[in-house]
Amino acid sequence: EDKVVQSPLSLVVHEGDTVTLNCSYEVTNFRSLLWYKQEKKAPTFLFMLTSSGIEKKSGRLSSILDKKELSSILNITATQTGDSAIYLCAVKGGTSYGKLTFGQGTILTVHP
Amino acid sequence: NAGVTQTPKFQVLKTGQSMTLQCAQDMNHNSMYWYRQDPGMGLRLIYYSASEGTTDKGEVPNGYNVSRLNKREFSLRLESAAPSQTSVYFCASSPRGGRGQKASGSDWCTFGSGTRLTVV
């Protein structure tokens, strides 16, 4: 059974801080790892990492996949209050028809 | 461009009542999913449909049934609601669904806005 574990489960920082969120996984026939941001409603897609694309960056957010360690990190630099959200990590394996297995999520709170 | 539309947004049921959550996507996606989200547990897959005409159990299927009515629509039914089914339910869709297909930029899911269900 595929498994995804995120840490920490919650994190409180002040604006301007840099944060690192962790995701480790066990999956059969790994295909991709995805990061989502969830504010009040639906999760919204941030990044997808694969064997051929192990590092992604968008503005202050960046993510790296370590296939050897079966893990990924999501970095957010110069945090803002708008970064407050639940950050979800999910993996997609190759033995099932496209379904994602999610971690528990990390609740990030950024204070002014 | 509506994306994934779920109805209703909120629902309160009494124990033992039944209801159907509706989901429709207008992106011509092959695969559709139903997840539930509970505090501290992330999203857990209830059922999914890799393509029109097929459905499969996910991680937590007990107490639920699904119907893939056509390519656009995927409904979730609670036959006899229980307090343990109090949760936020998300429908999602993704373009691909086939085994053996390489990962691509279309591998991610697009989510609906969720249904907050309370069973009393």
Coordinates of C-alpha atoms in Angstrom, one line a residue:
Chain A
E1 CA 0.0 0.0 0.0
D2 CA 1.3 3.4 -1.0
K3 CA 2.2 5.7 1.9
V4 CA 3.0 9.4 2.2
V5 CA 4.2 11.1 5.5
Q6 CA 4.6 14.8 5.9
S7 CA 6.4 16.8 8.5
P8 CA 6.0 18.9 10.4
L9 CA 2.3 18.6 10.9
S10 CA 2.1 22.3 11.8
L11 CA 4.4 25.3 11.7
V12 CA 4.1 28.8 12.9
V13 CA 6.5 31.5 11.5
H14 CA 6.7 35.2 11.1
E15 CA 6.6 37.1 7.8
G16 CA 10.0 37.1 6.1
D17 CA 11.1 33.7 7.5
T18 CA 12.1 30.8 5.3
V19 CA 10.3 27.4 5.8
T20 CA 11.0 23.9 4.6
L21 CA 8.3 21.3 4.5
N22 CA 9.1 17.6 4.2
C23 CA 7.5 14.7 2.4
S24 CA 8.6 11.1 2.4
Y25 CA 6.9 8.3 0.5
E26 CA 6.7 4.6 -0.1
V27 CA 5.1 3.8 -3.4
T28 CA 5.2 1.0 -5.9
N29 CA 6.5 2.1 -9.3
F30 CA 6.9 5.7 -8.5
R31 CA 5.6 8.1 -11.3
S32 CA 5.4 11.5 -9.8
L33 CA 5.2 13.6 -6.6
L34 CA 2.9 16.5 -6.4
W35 CA 2.6 19.5 -4.1
Y36 CA -0.8 21.2 -3.5
K37 CA -1.7 24.4 -1.5
Q38 CA -5.1 24.4 0.2
E39 CA -6.5 27.6 1.6
K40 CA -10.2 27.6 2.5
K41 CA -11.5 25.3 -0.2
A42 CA -10.1 23.1 -2.8
P43 CA -6.4 22.1 -3.1
T44 CA -4.7 24.0 -5.9
F45 CA -1.7 22.5 -7.8
L46 CA 1.8 23.9 -7.1
F47 CA 4.4 21.5 -8.6
M48 CA 4.8 18.1 -10.0
L49 CA 8.2 16.3 -9.8
T50 CA 9.2 13.3 -11.7
S51 CA 12.4 11.3 -12.5
S52 CA 13.0 13.6 -15.3
G53 CA 12.2 16.8 -13.5
I54 CA 13.5 16.7 -9.9
E55 CA 13.6 20.4 -9.2
K56 CA 10.9 23.1 -9.7
K57 CA 10.7 26.7 -8.8
S58 CA 8.1 29.4 -9.0
G59 CA 8.7 32.7 -7.4
R60 CA 9.4 32.2 -3.7
L61 CA 8.4 28.5 -3.8
S62 CA 10.7 25.7 -4.8
S63 CA 10.7 22.0 -4.5
I64 CA 13.2 19.2 -4.9
L65 CA 12.8 15.5 -5.3
D66 CA 15.3 13.1 -3.8
K67 CA 14.6 9.7 -5.4
K68 CA 17.3 8.0 -3.5
E69 CA 15.9 9.1 -0.1
L70 CA 12.3 8.7 -1.3
S71 CA 11.5 12.2 -0.2
S72 CA 10.8 15.8 -1.3
I73 CA 11.1 19.2 0.2
L74 CA 9.0 22.3 -0.4
N75 CA 10.8 25.6 0.4
I76 CA 9.1 28.9 0.8
T77 CA 11.4 31.9 1.2
A78 CA 10.4 35.4 2.5
T79 CA 7.1 34.1 3.7
Q80 CA 4.0 36.3 3.6
T81 CA 0.7 36.0 5.5
G82 CA -0.9 34.8 2.2
D83 CA 1.3 31.7 2.4
S84 CA -0.8 30.5 5.4
A85 CA -2.4 27.3 4.2
I86 CA -2.3 23.6 4.4
Y87 CA 0.4 22.2 2.1
L88 CA -0.3 18.7 0.8
C89 CA 2.1 16.3 -0.7
A90 CA 0.8 13.4 -2.9
V91 CA 2.4 10.6 -4.9
K92 CA 1.3 8.8 -8.0
G93 CA 2.4 5.2 -8.5
G94 CA 2.4 3.2 -11.7
T95 CA 0.4 0.2 -10.6
S96 CA -2.9 2.0 -10.2
Y97 CA -4.9 4.0 -12.6
G98 CA -3.7 7.5 -11.9
K99 CA -4.8 7.9 -8.4
L100 CA -3.0 10.0 -5.9
T101 CA -2.0 9.1 -2.3
F102 CA -1.9 12.1 0.0
G103 CA 0.0 12.8 3.1
Q104 CA -1.6 14.3 6.2
G105 CA -0.7 17.8 5.2
T106 CA 1.4 20.6 6.9
I107 CA -0.5 23.5 8.4
L108 CA 1.6 26.6 7.9
T109 CA 0.6 29.8 9.7
V110 CA 2.5 33.0 8.9
H111 CA 2.1 35.9 11.4
P112 CA 2.6 39.5 10.4
Chain B
N1 CA -14.4 27.5 -17.6
A2 CA -16.1 25.8 -14.7
G3 CA -13.6 23.0 -14.1
V4 CA -15.0 20.6 -11.5
T5 CA -18.4 21.4 -10.1
Q6 CA -19.7 19.7 -6.9
T7 CA -23.2 20.0 -5.4
P8 CA -24.3 20.6 -2.8
K9 CA -21.7 22.7 -0.9
F10 CA -23.2 22.0 2.5
Q11 CA -25.5 19.3 3.8
V12 CA -26.7 18.1 7.2
L13 CA -28.1 14.6 7.4
K14 CA -29.7 12.5 10.1
T15 CA -28.2 9.1 10.9
G16 CA -29.6 6.6 8.5
Q17 CA -30.6 9.1 5.8
S18 CA -29.3 8.7 2.3
M19 CA -28.0 11.2 -0.2
T20 CA -26.0 11.6 -3.4
L21 CA -23.2 14.0 -4.0
Q22 CA -23.0 15.1 -7.5
C23 CA -19.8 16.0 -9.5
A24 CA -19.3 17.1 -13.0
Q25 CA -16.2 18.2 -15.0
D26 CA -16.1 20.0 -18.3
M27 CA -12.4 19.4 -19.1
N28 CA -12.8 16.1 -21.0
H29 CA -10.8 14.3 -18.3
N30 CA -10.7 10.5 -18.3
S31 CA -10.3 9.9 -14.6
M32 CA -12.4 11.1 -11.7
Y33 CA -12.1 10.6 -7.9
W34 CA -13.9 11.1 -4.7
Y35 CA -11.8 12.0 -1.6
R36 CA -12.7 12.8 2.0
Q37 CA -10.7 15.1 4.2
D38 CA -10.7 14.9 7.9
P39 CA -8.5 16.9 10.3
G40 CA -5.0 15.6 10.5
M41 CA -5.5 12.9 7.9
G42 CA -5.0 14.6 4.6
L43 CA -7.2 13.4 1.8
R44 CA -8.2 9.8 1.6
L45 CA -9.5 8.2 -1.6
I46 CA -13.0 6.7 -1.4
Y47 CA -13.5 5.6 -4.9
Y48 CA -12.1 6.4 -8.3
S49 CA -13.0 5.9 -12.0
A50 CA -10.1 5.5 -14.3
S51 CA -12.3 5.9 -17.3
E52 CA -15.9 6.0 -18.3
G53 CA -17.5 2.7 -17.4
T54 CA -15.1 1.6 -14.7
T55 CA -15.0 2.2 -11.0
D56 CA -12.7 1.0 -8.3
K57 CA -12.4 1.1 -4.5
G58 CA -9.9 3.4 -2.9
E59 CA -8.6 3.5 0.6
V60 CA -11.9 4.0 2.5
P61 CA -14.9 2.7 0.4
N62 CA -17.1 1.3 3.2
G63 CA -20.5 2.9 3.4
Y64 CA -20.3 4.5 -0.1
N65 CA -21.2 3.7 -3.6
V66 CA -20.4 5.5 -6.8
S67 CA -21.7 5.8 -10.4
R68 CA -19.7 7.0 -13.4
L69 CA -22.8 8.2 -15.3
N70 CA -20.8 9.3 -18.4
K71 CA -17.4 10.9 -19.0
R72 CA -18.4 14.1 -17.3
E73 CA -20.3 12.9 -14.2
F74 CA -19.2 10.9 -11.2
S75 CA -21.6 10.7 -8.2
L76 CA -21.1 9.5 -4.7
R77 CA -23.9 7.9 -2.7
L78 CA -24.3 7.4 1.0
E79 CA -27.0 4.8 1.5
S80 CA -27.3 5.1 5.2
A81 CA -25.4 8.0 6.6
A82 CA -23.4 7.5 9.9
P83 CA -21.8 10.2 12.1
S84 CA -18.4 8.8 11.1
Q85 CA -19.1 10.0 7.6
T86 CA -19.1 13.6 8.8
S87 CA -16.3 15.1 6.6
V88 CA -15.4 17.4 3.7
Y89 CA -15.8 15.6 0.4
F90 CA -13.8 16.5 -2.7
C91 CA -14.4 15.4 -6.2
A92 CA -11.4 15.6 -8.6
S93 CA -10.5 14.7 -12.1
S94 CA -7.3 14.2 -14.1
P95 CA -6.7 13.9 -17.8
R96 CA -5.0 10.5 -17.9
G97 CA -5.9 7.2 -16.4
G98 CA -4.1 4.4 -18.2
R99 CA -1.5 2.1 -16.8
G100 CA 1.8 2.4 -18.5
Q101 CA 1.4 6.0 -19.5
K102 CA 4.4 8.2 -18.7
A103 CA 4.0 10.9 -16.2
S104 CA 3.3 14.2 -17.8
G105 CA 2.3 17.7 -17.0
S106 CA -1.3 16.6 -17.0
D107 CA -0.8 14.1 -14.2
W108 CA -2.2 16.4 -11.6
C109 CA -5.8 16.4 -10.3
T110 CA -8.1 19.4 -10.5
F111 CA -10.4 19.6 -7.5
G112 CA -13.9 20.7 -6.9
S113 CA -14.7 23.2 -4.2
G114 CA -15.9 20.5 -1.7
T115 CA -19.0 19.5 0.1
R116 CA -19.1 19.9 3.9
L117 CA -21.3 17.0 5.2
T118 CA -22.4 16.7 8.8
V119 CA -24.3 13.6 10.0
V120 CA -26.1 14.0 13.3

